[in-house]
Structures are given as C-alpha cells and as structure tokens.
XYZ file of C-alpha atoms in Angstrom:
610
model
C 82.793 -37.812 -52.664
C 84.902 -40.961 -52.762
C 83.533 -41.984 -49.395
C 79.947 -41.366 -50.486
C 80.093 -43.414 -53.667
C 79.866 -47.043 -52.564
C 79.235 -49.354 -55.476
C 78.996 -52.582 -53.551
C 80.979 -54.708 -51.189
C 83.449 -55.653 -53.946
C 84.521 -53.879 -57.132
C 83.777 -56.910 -59.268
C 82.315 -56.654 -62.744
C 79.088 -58.365 -63.787
C 79.516 -61.092 -66.363
C 78.110 -60.776 -69.847
C 75.867 -63.775 -69.265
C 74.504 -62.290 -66.050
C 73.942 -58.907 -67.745
C 71.965 -60.628 -70.494
C 69.784 -62.435 -67.965
C 69.160 -59.302 -65.894
C 68.311 -56.988 -68.800
C 66.047 -59.592 -70.415
C 64.172 -60.259 -67.173
C 64.926 -63.976 -67.420
C 64.009 -65.370 -63.977
C 64.752 -68.960 -64.978
C 68.160 -67.999 -66.323
C 69.107 -66.140 -63.133
C 67.973 -69.064 -60.992
C 70.152 -71.385 -63.097
C 73.202 -69.137 -62.689
C 72.706 -68.992 -58.943
C 72.258 -72.768 -58.797
C 75.519 -73.319 -60.645
C 77.221 -70.904 -58.291
C 75.915 -72.801 -55.258
C 77.291 -76.046 -56.606
C 80.789 -74.544 -56.588
C 80.509 -73.805 -52.845
C 80.391 -70.092 -53.243
C 83.079 -69.787 -55.902
C 82.023 -67.895 -58.965
C 81.729 -70.414 -61.745
C 81.232 -67.910 -64.538
C 83.688 -65.511 -66.060
C 83.503 -62.019 -64.577
C 84.625 -58.674 -65.949
C 86.175 -56.412 -63.383
C 85.278 -52.746 -63.415
C 88.818 -51.699 -64.414
C 90.364 -49.905 -67.343
C 90.154 -51.621 -70.750
C 93.060 -54.012 -71.325
C 93.833 -54.430 -67.644
C 93.743 -57.835 -65.999
C 90.772 -58.021 -63.596
C 91.575 -59.133 -60.075
C 90.223 -62.525 -59.048
C 87.007 -62.359 -57.001
C 87.364 -63.038 -53.310
C 86.299 -66.491 -52.157
C 82.659 -66.767 -51.210
C 81.630 -63.743 -53.253
C 78.330 -64.054 -55.103
C 78.120 -63.082 -58.750
C 75.248 -60.726 -57.796
C 77.727 -58.486 -55.970
C 79.366 -57.267 -59.150
C 78.841 -53.834 -60.676
C 78.714 -52.303 -64.130
C 80.980 -49.521 -65.342
C 78.444 -47.004 -63.997
C 78.384 -48.664 -60.597
C 74.991 -50.325 -61.030
C 74.443 -53.599 -59.204
C 72.173 -56.394 -60.344
C 69.378 -54.909 -58.226
C 69.828 -51.499 -59.846
C 69.460 -53.060 -63.273
C 66.285 -55.017 -62.587
C 64.744 -52.131 -60.607
C 65.308 -49.735 -63.518
C 63.513 -52.164 -65.834
C 60.691 -53.105 -63.487
C 61.469 -56.834 -63.291
C 59.599 -57.603 -60.065
C 60.347 -61.363 -59.907
C 64.047 -60.832 -60.443
C 64.079 -58.075 -57.814
C 62.440 -60.371 -55.260
C 64.933 -63.140 -56.051
C 67.951 -60.818 -55.769
C 66.694 -59.287 -52.514
C 66.378 -62.795 -51.105
C 69.858 -63.953 -52.221
C 71.784 -60.683 -51.701
C 69.849 -58.416 -49.314
C 72.827 -56.109 -48.794
C 72.351 -54.752 -52.326
C 69.383 -52.628 -51.216
C 71.876 -50.224 -49.578
C 74.279 -49.906 -52.540
C 74.581 -46.757 -54.645
C 75.848 -46.207 -58.166
C 77.938 -43.335 -59.514
C 74.885 -41.059 -59.545
C 74.270 -41.966 -55.892
C 71.059 -43.758 -56.833
C 69.943 -46.621 -54.609
C 67.876 -49.462 -56.111
C 64.845 -47.779 -54.535
C 65.599 -44.615 -56.563
C 65.663 -46.730 -59.717
C 62.363 -48.404 -58.861
C 60.765 -45.027 -58.146
C 61.960 -43.613 -61.470
C 60.711 -46.627 -63.428
C 57.367 -46.604 -61.619
C 57.507 -50.256 -60.580
C 55.448 -50.547 -57.396
C 56.165 -54.286 -56.974
C 59.921 -53.782 -57.185
C 59.743 -50.922 -54.673
C 57.673 -53.132 -52.339
C 60.301 -55.906 -52.459
C 63.117 -53.448 -51.717
C 61.198 -51.842 -48.834
C 60.409 -55.250 -47.324
C 64.099 -56.172 -47.430
C 65.089 -52.861 -45.872
C 62.848 -53.503 -42.891
C 64.580 -56.822 -42.148
C 68.133 -55.652 -42.821
C 70.531 -53.624 -40.685
C 70.997 -49.939 -40.058
C 72.705 -49.405 -43.439
C 69.494 -50.306 -45.223
C 67.508 -47.907 -43.043
C 69.948 -45.126 -43.942
C 69.611 -46.039 -47.624
C 65.877 -45.469 -47.350
C 66.538 -41.765 -46.726
C 69.448 -41.578 -49.170
C 69.668 -38.731 -51.680
C 71.120 -38.927 -55.169
C 73.524 -36.360 -56.585
C 70.653 -33.893 -57.171
C 69.650 -34.173 -53.525
C 66.444 -36.081 -54.325
C 65.025 -38.964 -52.317
C 63.229 -41.944 -53.840
C 59.871 -40.310 -53.033
C 60.862 -37.121 -54.844
C 61.893 -39.130 -57.919
C 58.536 -40.925 -57.903
C 56.716 -37.578 -57.786
C 58.946 -36.062 -60.465
C 58.223 -38.920 -62.862
C 54.499 -38.923 -62.062
C 54.238 -42.454 -60.613
C 51.264 -42.137 -58.268
C 51.211 -45.810 -57.195
C 54.831 -45.669 -56.038
C 54.159 -42.411 -54.178
C 51.221 -44.022 -52.411
C 53.357 -47.030 -51.424
C 56.220 -44.920 -50.105
C 53.851 -42.760 -48.064
C 52.461 -45.901 -46.428
C 55.827 -47.531 -45.757
C 58.102 -44.513 -45.239
C 56.066 -41.302 -44.754
C 59.088 -39.545 -43.283
C 60.449 -39.159 -46.834
C 57.808 -36.474 -47.466
C 59.601 -34.203 -44.986
C 62.871 -34.215 -46.966
C 63.453 -31.535 -49.598
C 66.130 -31.400 -52.287
C 69.249 -29.267 -52.079
C 67.398 -26.614 -54.063
C 64.586 -26.505 -51.505
C 62.004 -28.451 -53.520
C 59.836 -30.697 -51.368
C 57.814 -33.580 -52.861
C 54.580 -31.758 -51.972
C 55.730 -28.579 -53.726
C 56.643 -30.569 -56.821
C 53.312 -32.436 -56.842
C 51.420 -29.129 -56.623
C 53.509 -27.571 -59.391
C 52.709 -30.396 -61.848
C 48.976 -30.223 -61.041
C 48.739 -33.785 -59.693
C 45.805 -33.922 -57.321
C 46.251 -37.643 -56.642
C 49.849 -37.273 -55.518
C 48.968 -34.252 -53.364
C 46.292 -36.345 -51.663
C 48.741 -39.220 -51.127
C 51.366 -36.913 -49.645
C 48.838 -35.279 -47.281
C 47.034 -38.469 -46.257
C 47.312 -39.187 -42.496
C 49.181 -42.305 -41.466
C 47.417 -45.469 -40.314
C 47.700 -44.505 -36.656
C 45.922 -41.196 -37.346
C 48.941 -38.874 -37.112
C 49.111 -36.008 -39.571
C 51.305 -36.245 -42.623
C 54.872 -35.073 -41.959
C 55.107 -33.636 -45.471
C 57.177 -30.517 -45.983
C 55.549 -27.669 -47.909
C 58.807 -25.839 -48.700
C 59.792 -24.607 -52.135
C 62.504 -22.433 -53.683
C 62.884 -18.730 -52.808
C 60.738 -19.096 -49.721
C 57.639 -20.214 -51.627
C 55.318 -22.877 -50.244
C 53.246 -25.517 -51.980
C 50.229 -23.205 -51.726
C 52.098 -20.477 -53.626
C 52.616 -22.710 -56.636
C 49.157 -24.272 -56.277
C 47.585 -20.828 -56.610
C 48.341 -20.936 -60.338
C 46.910 -24.429 -60.853
C 43.453 -25.955 -60.828
C 41.211 -25.137 -57.872
C 41.179 -28.691 -56.492
C 44.850 -28.655 -55.491
C 44.720 -25.533 -53.285
C 41.501 -26.901 -51.795
C 43.310 -30.116 -50.819
C 46.116 -28.099 -49.244
C 43.678 -25.987 -47.228
C 42.107 -29.180 -45.864
C 45.488 -30.123 -44.400
C 44.831 -29.203 -40.773
C 46.316 -27.365 -39.026
C 49.105 -26.517 -41.477
C 47.054 -25.768 -44.599
C 45.137 -22.625 -43.537
C 48.288 -21.129 -42.008
C 49.961 -21.203 -45.441
C 47.655 -18.405 -46.606
C 49.718 -15.831 -44.717
C 53.140 -17.271 -45.561
C 55.256 -14.962 -47.741
C 58.094 -15.829 -50.102
C 61.371 -13.991 -50.592
C 59.584 -11.251 -52.557
C 56.993 -10.821 -49.814
C 54.124 -12.301 -51.829
C 51.399 -14.440 -50.298
C 49.605 -17.266 -52.147
C 46.757 -14.798 -52.722
C 49.183 -12.543 -54.593
C 50.094 -15.433 -56.883
C 46.444 -16.289 -57.521
C 45.837 -12.663 -58.493
C 49.006 -12.548 -60.561
C 47.865 -15.519 -62.651
C 44.292 -14.232 -62.896
C 42.735 -17.219 -61.108
C 39.420 -15.799 -59.902
C 38.229 -19.203 -58.683
C 41.333 -19.613 -56.506
C 40.969 -16.064 -55.174
C 37.385 -16.865 -54.154
C 38.608 -20.051 -52.471
C 41.302 -18.216 -50.497
C 38.932 -15.456 -49.384
C 35.904 -17.661 -48.674
C 35.721 -18.604 -45.017
C 39.333 -17.712 -44.330
C 41.012 -14.749 -42.712
C 40.971 -11.506 -44.666
C 44.373 -10.589 -43.234
C 46.025 -12.019 -46.332
C 44.463 -9.288 -48.503
C 46.256 -6.670 -46.382
C 49.742 -8.160 -46.629
C 51.977 -6.170 -49.020
C 54.984 -7.509 -50.872
C 58.493 -6.100 -50.628
C 57.521 -3.170 -52.857
C 54.434 -2.350 -50.822
C 52.059 -3.759 -53.436
C 48.860 -5.261 -52.046
C 46.833 -7.925 -53.878
C 44.437 -5.234 -55.100
C 47.373 -3.421 -56.724
C 48.460 -6.623 -58.448
C 44.915 -7.146 -59.740
C 44.908 -3.619 -61.169
C 48.281 -4.167 -62.831
C 47.026 -7.426 -64.365
C 43.820 -5.768 -65.605
C 41.352 -7.955 -63.699
C 38.286 -5.941 -62.670
C 36.423 -8.960 -61.283
C 39.247 -9.841 -58.928
C 39.374 -6.225 -57.757
C 35.693 -6.385 -56.845
C 36.261 -9.584 -54.868
C 39.216 -8.133 -52.990
C 37.558 -4.893 -51.940
C 34.762 -6.893 -50.345
C 37.376 -8.021 -47.818
C 39.074 -4.621 -47.735
C 36.529 -1.826 -47.239
C 39.437 0.579 -46.789
C 40.995 -0.353 -50.127
C 41.477 3.334 -50.967
C 43.985 3.615 -48.135
C 46.126 0.731 -49.445
C 49.079 2.367 -51.193
C 52.482 1.002 -52.157
C 55.914 2.362 -51.309
C 55.462 5.135 -53.890
C 52.083 6.137 -52.548
C 50.158 4.701 -55.513
C 46.664 3.322 -55.148
C 45.096 0.736 -57.432
C 44.058 3.360 -60.010
C 47.617 4.651 -60.284
C 48.833 1.083 -60.918
C 46.179 0.461 -63.556
C 47.076 3.675 -65.391
C 50.821 3.067 -65.289
C 50.345 -0.413 -66.776
C 47.862 0.849 -69.400
C 44.967 -1.325 -68.196
C 42.094 0.405 -69.925
C 39.417 -2.045 -68.726
C 40.259 -1.429 -65.067
C 40.300 2.347 -65.521
C 36.927 2.236 -67.268
C 35.526 0.054 -64.480
C 36.719 2.508 -61.834
C 35.414 5.542 -63.727
C 31.955 3.985 -64.104
C 31.571 2.934 -60.458
C 30.842 5.685 -57.946
C 32.337 3.749 -55.034
C 35.785 4.417 -56.522
C 35.224 8.170 -56.696
C 37.813 8.988 -54.033
C 40.541 7.373 -56.143
C 40.106 9.679 -59.122
C 41.884 12.712 -57.647
C 44.130 10.903 -55.149
C 47.830 11.714 -55.445
C 50.888 9.524 -55.031
C 54.163 10.362 -53.285
C 55.134 12.654 -56.188
C 51.786 14.435 -56.118
C 50.623 12.840 -59.371
C 47.001 11.921 -59.927
C 45.899 9.219 -62.343
C 45.423 11.966 -64.945
C 49.043 13.048 -64.487
C 50.294 9.504 -65.096
C 48.118 9.017 -68.192
C 49.508 12.239 -69.647
C 53.111 11.478 -68.707
C 53.091 7.952 -70.179
C 51.139 8.971 -73.269
C 47.976 6.860 -72.935
C 45.307 8.847 -74.833
C 42.483 6.324 -74.328
C 42.932 6.244 -70.569
C 43.335 10.013 -70.512
C 40.048 10.474 -72.375
C 38.287 8.043 -70.008
C 39.399 10.100 -67.015
C 38.421 13.381 -68.682
C 34.870 12.089 -69.195
C 34.368 11.901 -65.417
C 33.098 15.236 -64.203
C 34.664 14.878 -60.749
C 38.209 14.590 -62.106
C 40.101 17.783 -61.303
C 42.327 18.787 -64.221
C 44.004 21.617 -62.346
C 45.780 19.626 -59.617
C 49.529 20.176 -59.578
C 52.129 17.633 -58.479
C 55.096 18.327 -56.196
C 56.938 19.992 -59.116
C 53.993 22.293 -59.730
C 52.993 20.617 -63.001
C 49.444 19.894 -64.070
C 48.370 17.000 -66.257
C 48.344 19.421 -69.182
C 51.971 20.314 -68.507
C 53.040 16.675 -68.528
C 51.102 15.995 -71.733
C 52.690 19.025 -73.397
C 56.168 18.001 -72.232
C 55.686 14.396 -73.440
C 54.780 15.688 -76.899
C 57.719 18.053 -77.128
C 60.538 16.023 -75.619
C 62.272 13.112 -77.298
C 59.409 11.789 -79.484
C 59.413 11.141 -83.228
C 56.292 12.870 -84.480
C 53.666 11.191 -86.616
C 49.994 11.955 -86.877
C 48.784 9.062 -84.701
C 51.578 9.268 -82.165
C 49.928 8.620 -78.737
C 51.504 11.743 -77.235
C 50.280 13.827 -80.161
C 46.771 12.385 -79.822
C 46.819 13.064 -76.107
C 47.923 16.642 -76.699
C 45.012 17.156 -79.098
C 42.676 15.767 -76.399
C 44.052 18.403 -74.054
C 43.519 21.097 -76.648
C 39.952 20.083 -77.513
C 39.053 19.676 -73.843
C 40.244 23.143 -73.029
C 42.912 21.898 -70.627
C 45.499 24.641 -70.518
C 49.140 24.083 -69.738
C 51.179 26.390 -67.541
C 54.362 25.829 -69.553
C 54.682 28.145 -72.549
C 56.654 27.380 -75.667
C 59.483 29.610 -74.496
C 59.825 27.584 -71.332
C 58.588 30.337 -69.009
C 56.801 28.824 -66.063
C 54.486 30.555 -63.601
C 55.619 31.489 -60.120
C 54.505 28.203 -58.549
C 57.420 26.424 -60.290
C 60.962 27.331 -59.367
C 63.455 28.639 -61.912
C 65.520 25.438 -61.849
C 62.590 23.365 -63.130
C 61.756 25.963 -65.784
C 65.380 25.964 -67.006
C 65.370 22.176 -67.143
C 62.227 22.162 -69.266
C 63.645 24.934 -71.448
C 66.746 22.849 -72.183
C 64.589 19.880 -73.198
C 62.567 22.034 -75.599
C 65.663 23.549 -77.161
C 67.342 20.163 -77.576
C 64.273 18.852 -79.396
C 63.509 21.865 -81.564
C 67.000 22.630 -82.811
C 66.646 20.170 -85.703
C 69.398 21.668 -87.937
C 71.962 20.841 -85.281
C 71.170 17.170 -84.810
C 71.367 14.093 -86.988
C 67.604 13.721 -87.201
C 67.184 17.006 -89.092
C 70.040 16.232 -91.457
C 68.670 12.780 -92.200
C 65.212 14.199 -92.959
C 66.621 16.735 -95.399
C 68.733 14.142 -97.220
C 65.782 11.761 -97.455
C 63.419 14.374 -98.896
C 66.026 15.475 -101.482
C 66.563 11.870 -102.594
C 62.827 11.349 -103.056
C 62.572 14.554 -105.108
C 65.517 13.478 -107.282
C 64.062 10.033 -108.006
C 60.605 11.458 -108.753
C 62.094 14.075 -111.098
C 64.060 11.444 -113.021
C 61.064 9.094 -113.260
C 58.973 11.812 -114.928
C 61.276 11.856 -117.985
C 62.004 8.144 -118.207
C 58.390 7.002 -118.366
C 57.648 3.284 -118.744
C 57.020 2.196 -122.343
C 59.106 4.990 -123.880
C 58.085 7.747 -126.308
C 56.570 7.855 -129.809
C 59.197 8.227 -132.561
C 59.577 11.488 -134.470
C 58.258 10.017 -137.763
C 54.904 9.154 -136.204
C 51.889 11.274 -135.195
C 52.122 12.837 -131.699
C 55.893 12.427 -131.773
C 57.631 12.709 -128.395
C 54.624 11.743 -126.294
C 54.427 8.661 -124.127
C 53.399 5.478 -125.911
C 51.235 4.244 -122.993
C 49.723 7.659 -122.230
C 46.117 6.480 -122.713
C 46.289 3.666 -120.182
C 44.844 4.127 -116.677
C 47.991 2.788 -115.016
C 50.048 5.444 -116.803
C 47.812 8.259 -115.570
C 47.999 6.829 -112.045
C 51.789 6.684 -112.382
C 51.984 10.349 -113.384
C 49.734 11.468 -110.513
C 51.676 9.424 -107.930
C 55.045 10.647 -109.216
C 53.854 14.257 -109.194
C 52.559 14.002 -105.627
C 55.837 12.407 -104.499
C 57.854 15.176 -106.162
C 55.681 17.987 -104.801
C 55.555 16.602 -101.233
C 59.311 16.072 -101.083
C 60.076 19.542 -102.514
C 57.801 21.212 -99.954
C 59.282 19.144 -97.111
C 62.820 20.019 -98.239
C 61.967 23.719 -98.372
C 60.436 23.665 -94.889
C 63.419 21.782 -93.450
C 65.889 24.213 -94.985
C 63.848 27.235 -93.906
C 63.391 25.840 -90.409
C 67.145 25.409 -90.054
C 67.774 29.114 -90.007
C 68.578 30.487 -86.596
C 66.660 33.684 -87.329
C 63.367 31.761 -87.413
C 61.420 31.909 -84.099
C 61.222 28.635 -82.282
C 57.438 28.417 -82.511
C 57.611 28.802 -86.316
C 60.491 26.340 -86.517
C 58.467 23.733 -84.653
C 55.577 24.114 -87.078
C 57.812 23.832 -90.139
C 59.493 20.717 -88.778
C 56.128 19.170 -87.925
C 54.808 19.761 -91.458
C 58.013 18.404 -92.997
C 57.875 15.314 -90.784
C 54.399 14.614 -92.101
C 55.193 15.319 -95.775
C 58.267 13.087 -96.096
C 56.330 9.844 -95.336
C 53.616 10.975 -97.762
C 56.229 11.526 -100.450
C 57.794 8.092 -100.244
C 54.374 6.439 -100.056
C 53.456 8.097 -103.372
C 56.856 7.048 -104.734
C 56.087 3.419 -103.863
C 52.723 3.767 -105.635
C 54.469 5.186 -108.718
C 56.811 2.191 -108.744
C 53.846 -0.214 -108.581
C 52.006 1.494 -111.474
C 55.193 1.641 -113.586
C 55.776 -2.070 -113.013
C 52.183 -2.730 -114.105
C 52.790 -0.911 -117.381
C 56.045 -2.711 -118.097
C 54.709 -6.205 -117.294
C 51.525 -5.827 -119.326
C 48.423 -7.999 -119.146
C 50.290 -11.226 -119.890
C 51.788 -11.353 -116.382
C 48.755 -10.911 -114.158
C 50.166 -13.070 -111.369
C 53.375 -11.046 -111.277
C 51.396 -7.791 -111.285
C 49.398 -8.971 -108.255
C 52.668 -9.851 -106.523
C 54.097 -6.350 -107.160
C 50.980 -4.620 -105.836
C 50.881 -6.878 -102.771
C 54.522 -6.262 -101.867
C 54.181 -2.506 -102.361
C 51.043 -2.375 -100.223
C 52.739 -4.421 -97.482
C 55.700 -2.043 -97.600
C 53.435 0.958 -97.048
C 51.597 -0.746 -94.170
C 54.649 -2.125 -92.391
C 56.819 0.970 -92.762
C 54.197 3.501 -91.691
C 54.122 3.669 -87.877
C 51.012 5.822 -87.932
C 49.005 2.821 -89.142
C 50.077 -0.061 -86.910
C 51.874 1.419 -83.912
C 48.722 2.801 -82.192
C 47.335 -0.751 -82.119
C 50.139 -1.741 -79.727
C 49.511 1.046 -77.253
C-alpha cells in the first residue's frame, strides 16, 4: 500500500495562502503567487507547511520545487482541490504550470480526474484529459487508475449521475467502460441499475471510427446489465438489446442462481419488459431453468401474475411439461404460494385442464397441497372444477382429504375461523371422505409405519391434560369464573341502605348500562364454568378420544367467549361509575375495550392474512 499511495513528487505542505486561493477559486490570486515564485528563480517565496506531525519542524523544500507540488494532510494536491470544487480556470492554469500533478493520487487513491468526475465538472475533466494526452506514460496509467474502492473515474461519474462527464470520458477514453470495480460492478451495470437511459446510451455509443463500444456488462454474482435492467423502465433494456451483437446474447446469460434476465422481469412483475424480451427474440430463454429447476412460468405463478403466464405459454406450448426439481408445475407453485388469482385463472381456462390432476415428485396434486398448507379458498376453487379428482393418493397413500384432516388435528390452535378448520368443513360439506380414522387406523394401501406415525401425532395433540396448553386453558377459565362471580356481588354504584325502600338492591338497577353489565357478567360466568367443566371432564383418561376431542373443541371456543363478555362487563361497569358528566372518558373506555376484543381475537383478523 505504501508503494501505491503517491502523494506527489515531494511531501511538501501547501501554504495557507495557497489553500485560500485554491478553495476560493481565485485565478488572479494564484497567478500572482506563481508570478512571485518565478521572480525568486524557482525558490518558494511563501511559507509552506510540511505534511508532518503537529509541532515538528517541516523540512525545507528542495530547490526548484514549485509551490503547486505541495499536498494537504489528506494527500490532496492543488489540482485535487480545484477539481473537487469545479474551478475550471484554475485547473487549466495548474495543468499548464505543473502537468505532472495529473498522475498524483491522494490517500484515498483518487486522481484529480476522479475528483473532477465526482464533482461533475466537465471542463475540469477536459483540461486533465488534454494534459494526460501530452504527458508521459505515468499520466496514461493514471487515466485507468482505480481508487481504494476499485472504481475508475468513469465509474465515479456514473455513480454520481454526471451524464456530461460520462459522455466526455466515453469520447476521450472509451476503454474505461471495460473496467469493473473489485466487486464486479461495471459502469454499464451501475447506469442500468439507477435507471439512467442517457448514461446507458453514452456507454453503448460506438466510437468515432465506428467500432463498437468496449463497455463491460458484468455485475455482481454473475448478473449482467440486462438482469438489473429487467426491473427498470422499458427503455433501458431496449437500449441494451440494440447493442449489437452483444445485447441480444445477454438474454440467455444466467447469474449465479441460474436466472436469466427474463426471470428477473417476471420476478418484478414487469409485463412490458417480458413482452420486449419475448418479442422478436429467441424463445429459448423461456425454457432455461434456474438452479432449483424453476422456469419463468413457475416464477410468474409464484408471483401471482396471470397475464405474464399467458404471455409465456405463447412461447412455450409444452408449458405443462415444465416442472422444477421437485416435479411441480406452475399450478403447484401457485398453490404453495397461496396465489388465489392464478389458481382461479387456471381453473377457469380449459387449456390448463391437464394441470389440475398432475402430480409432483411426492405424488401430490394441487388439491393435496391446498389441503396440506391450509388454504381453504384455493381448495374450494379446485373443488368447483368437475374434472378435479379428489380420490388421487400421493406416494404415502394419502388423499387430499387425509392431508386436510391431518392438518386440522396436528399442531394447530383451534378457533372457529382457523383456515384448517374451514378447509376441513369444506371437505365435510363436499362429501370428501378421508381414509384416516380418528383412531389412526389406515387402510391397507398405507403401511403400518405411516399409520403409527399419524397415530402418534393425534395422541400428542389430543392428550390435553398432559400438556401445558390444557393446563393453561383450565387456569384461564377458572380465573374468568372467579372474577365474574366476584363482580356480581360488588356491583357498580353500591346497594340501597337498609332504612330505605327496596333495601339491599342495586342503586343503579334501573339503568340500561346496569342491565347490560349483569347480562355480560352472567354470560362470562356461565361460559367459563362450562368450559372449565369440559376441560376437567376431558382430562380423564377413561373418556374416549373422540369424546375428548369434542370437549376440548367446545372448551376452546367457550373460553374466548367468556373473556369477551368479561371485557364488555368491565366497559358497562365503567360507564355506570363515570356517569353522564364524563362522556369523553366513556367513549375512550368503550373504544379501548372494543379494540381489545378485535385485536385479541384471532378468529376476526387472522383469516384476512391468509
């Protein structure tokens, strides 16, 4: 690194007066300083500050050294400073008086051309390039120099969005477009990623002698400029495809994940770009799978884009034969990713009929996957198609009904709108029978090992008294019953005194809120008592498993009802205590209680996220 960092021919500090002139862009002041220096026959007539540690005595400058050859503490020369600030006249003057500065680099390995590219000063960059052409080999090497991020001056101009500088560099030094950073980012890739059509055109423009642009299209992880352009506006990929003969060949280039630019266009849902890639170009790209065997049509199904699917199958008449490494077709992918719009589109179009009963490597149809993942809407869509066979078994001998039954029984917290519970009711209403009984006995087409495995799952789920979930439910229902019982005899407002008529009755008994409080408290007490009884009764080992499952299901439904009524009783009691003088506070109590019921009841909001 010490050899790479060359801050100038001499480690001499720039004077304060010279720094002021350079930063202010004072051309007259710089000319005066240089004139005074010339009058001293090359000796520096102004005080200089050496780039040494504070307090140290700076070494005297060598005879004949110009004041322009000094550096700042960061290694910047006078040309670095004026290039960073876009002072074109100063840059031209410095290049004329000290042309060797065009090849110097600061601590960040920036050349003055890097600084001009970052600041966007086209005139400064033009002066530096003109000096480089008339200087020695060192200046020519500096033209291709990279900073400590591995970026050339052209890359910095693209990164900062300076189109005029990019256009100049492509005219004067087009070979810079072929150099990528250490991370593999080429200027063309970067221009495409920031959606700059003008810079893409400048980078791809042929040189004056008619030769094609030497631009590199490389990007990180094996991606090309067309990969990243697939997610941008349509004009940028169109410009890349015009780049003959390289552009059209990029359509079949794959990145490290095996994806083509078409895959990226599908992934980002860019129908216009998909049309561009498929229009007038080879259809081979639509038959190139990624590293997981997924074709573009699979990606479209996973993203839920029916229109892109229709465009792709025009180029792939044998789309039904395109399966991934797990043997899944596009319908399998749509079901697994819960893309209801794609499934509906396939069910309503007869040309997709052969996909409906197709099986994957595990023997699962789309109906199997909908049942296994618990997607009741997709399951109902498939059931509405008359050609869907509900009796197909997978490689384990399980039908879609078996998987739906197993999903309901194993490892799920039951509530009335649970997707698996809804799906199971769809199976029941549709007359789809399962071949797995409650006792875990499976017909002869399933081996004993699978039946034992399913039996263990059922037992682990149904033995509620022996797990923490059953104990927690019992404790919760008892607590609700206790609170409701106590609230019934500590009514809000108190009781009428013994020396008054109707002694011992509630003072606020005639108010509507009081009657609502009594009803809510009674329902909370009754629901929790019934749930507690069912949980205790279901814990007995003598109870058959089918009865135990029913008792637990009823208790699971009653406990949420009980605490919802308890919340309502709290709201009505607060209303009675606050009275009509605190209407704003009453509204606040009702709002918070209602929000509590809505947010803490999965049966209300969880189905919306399915």
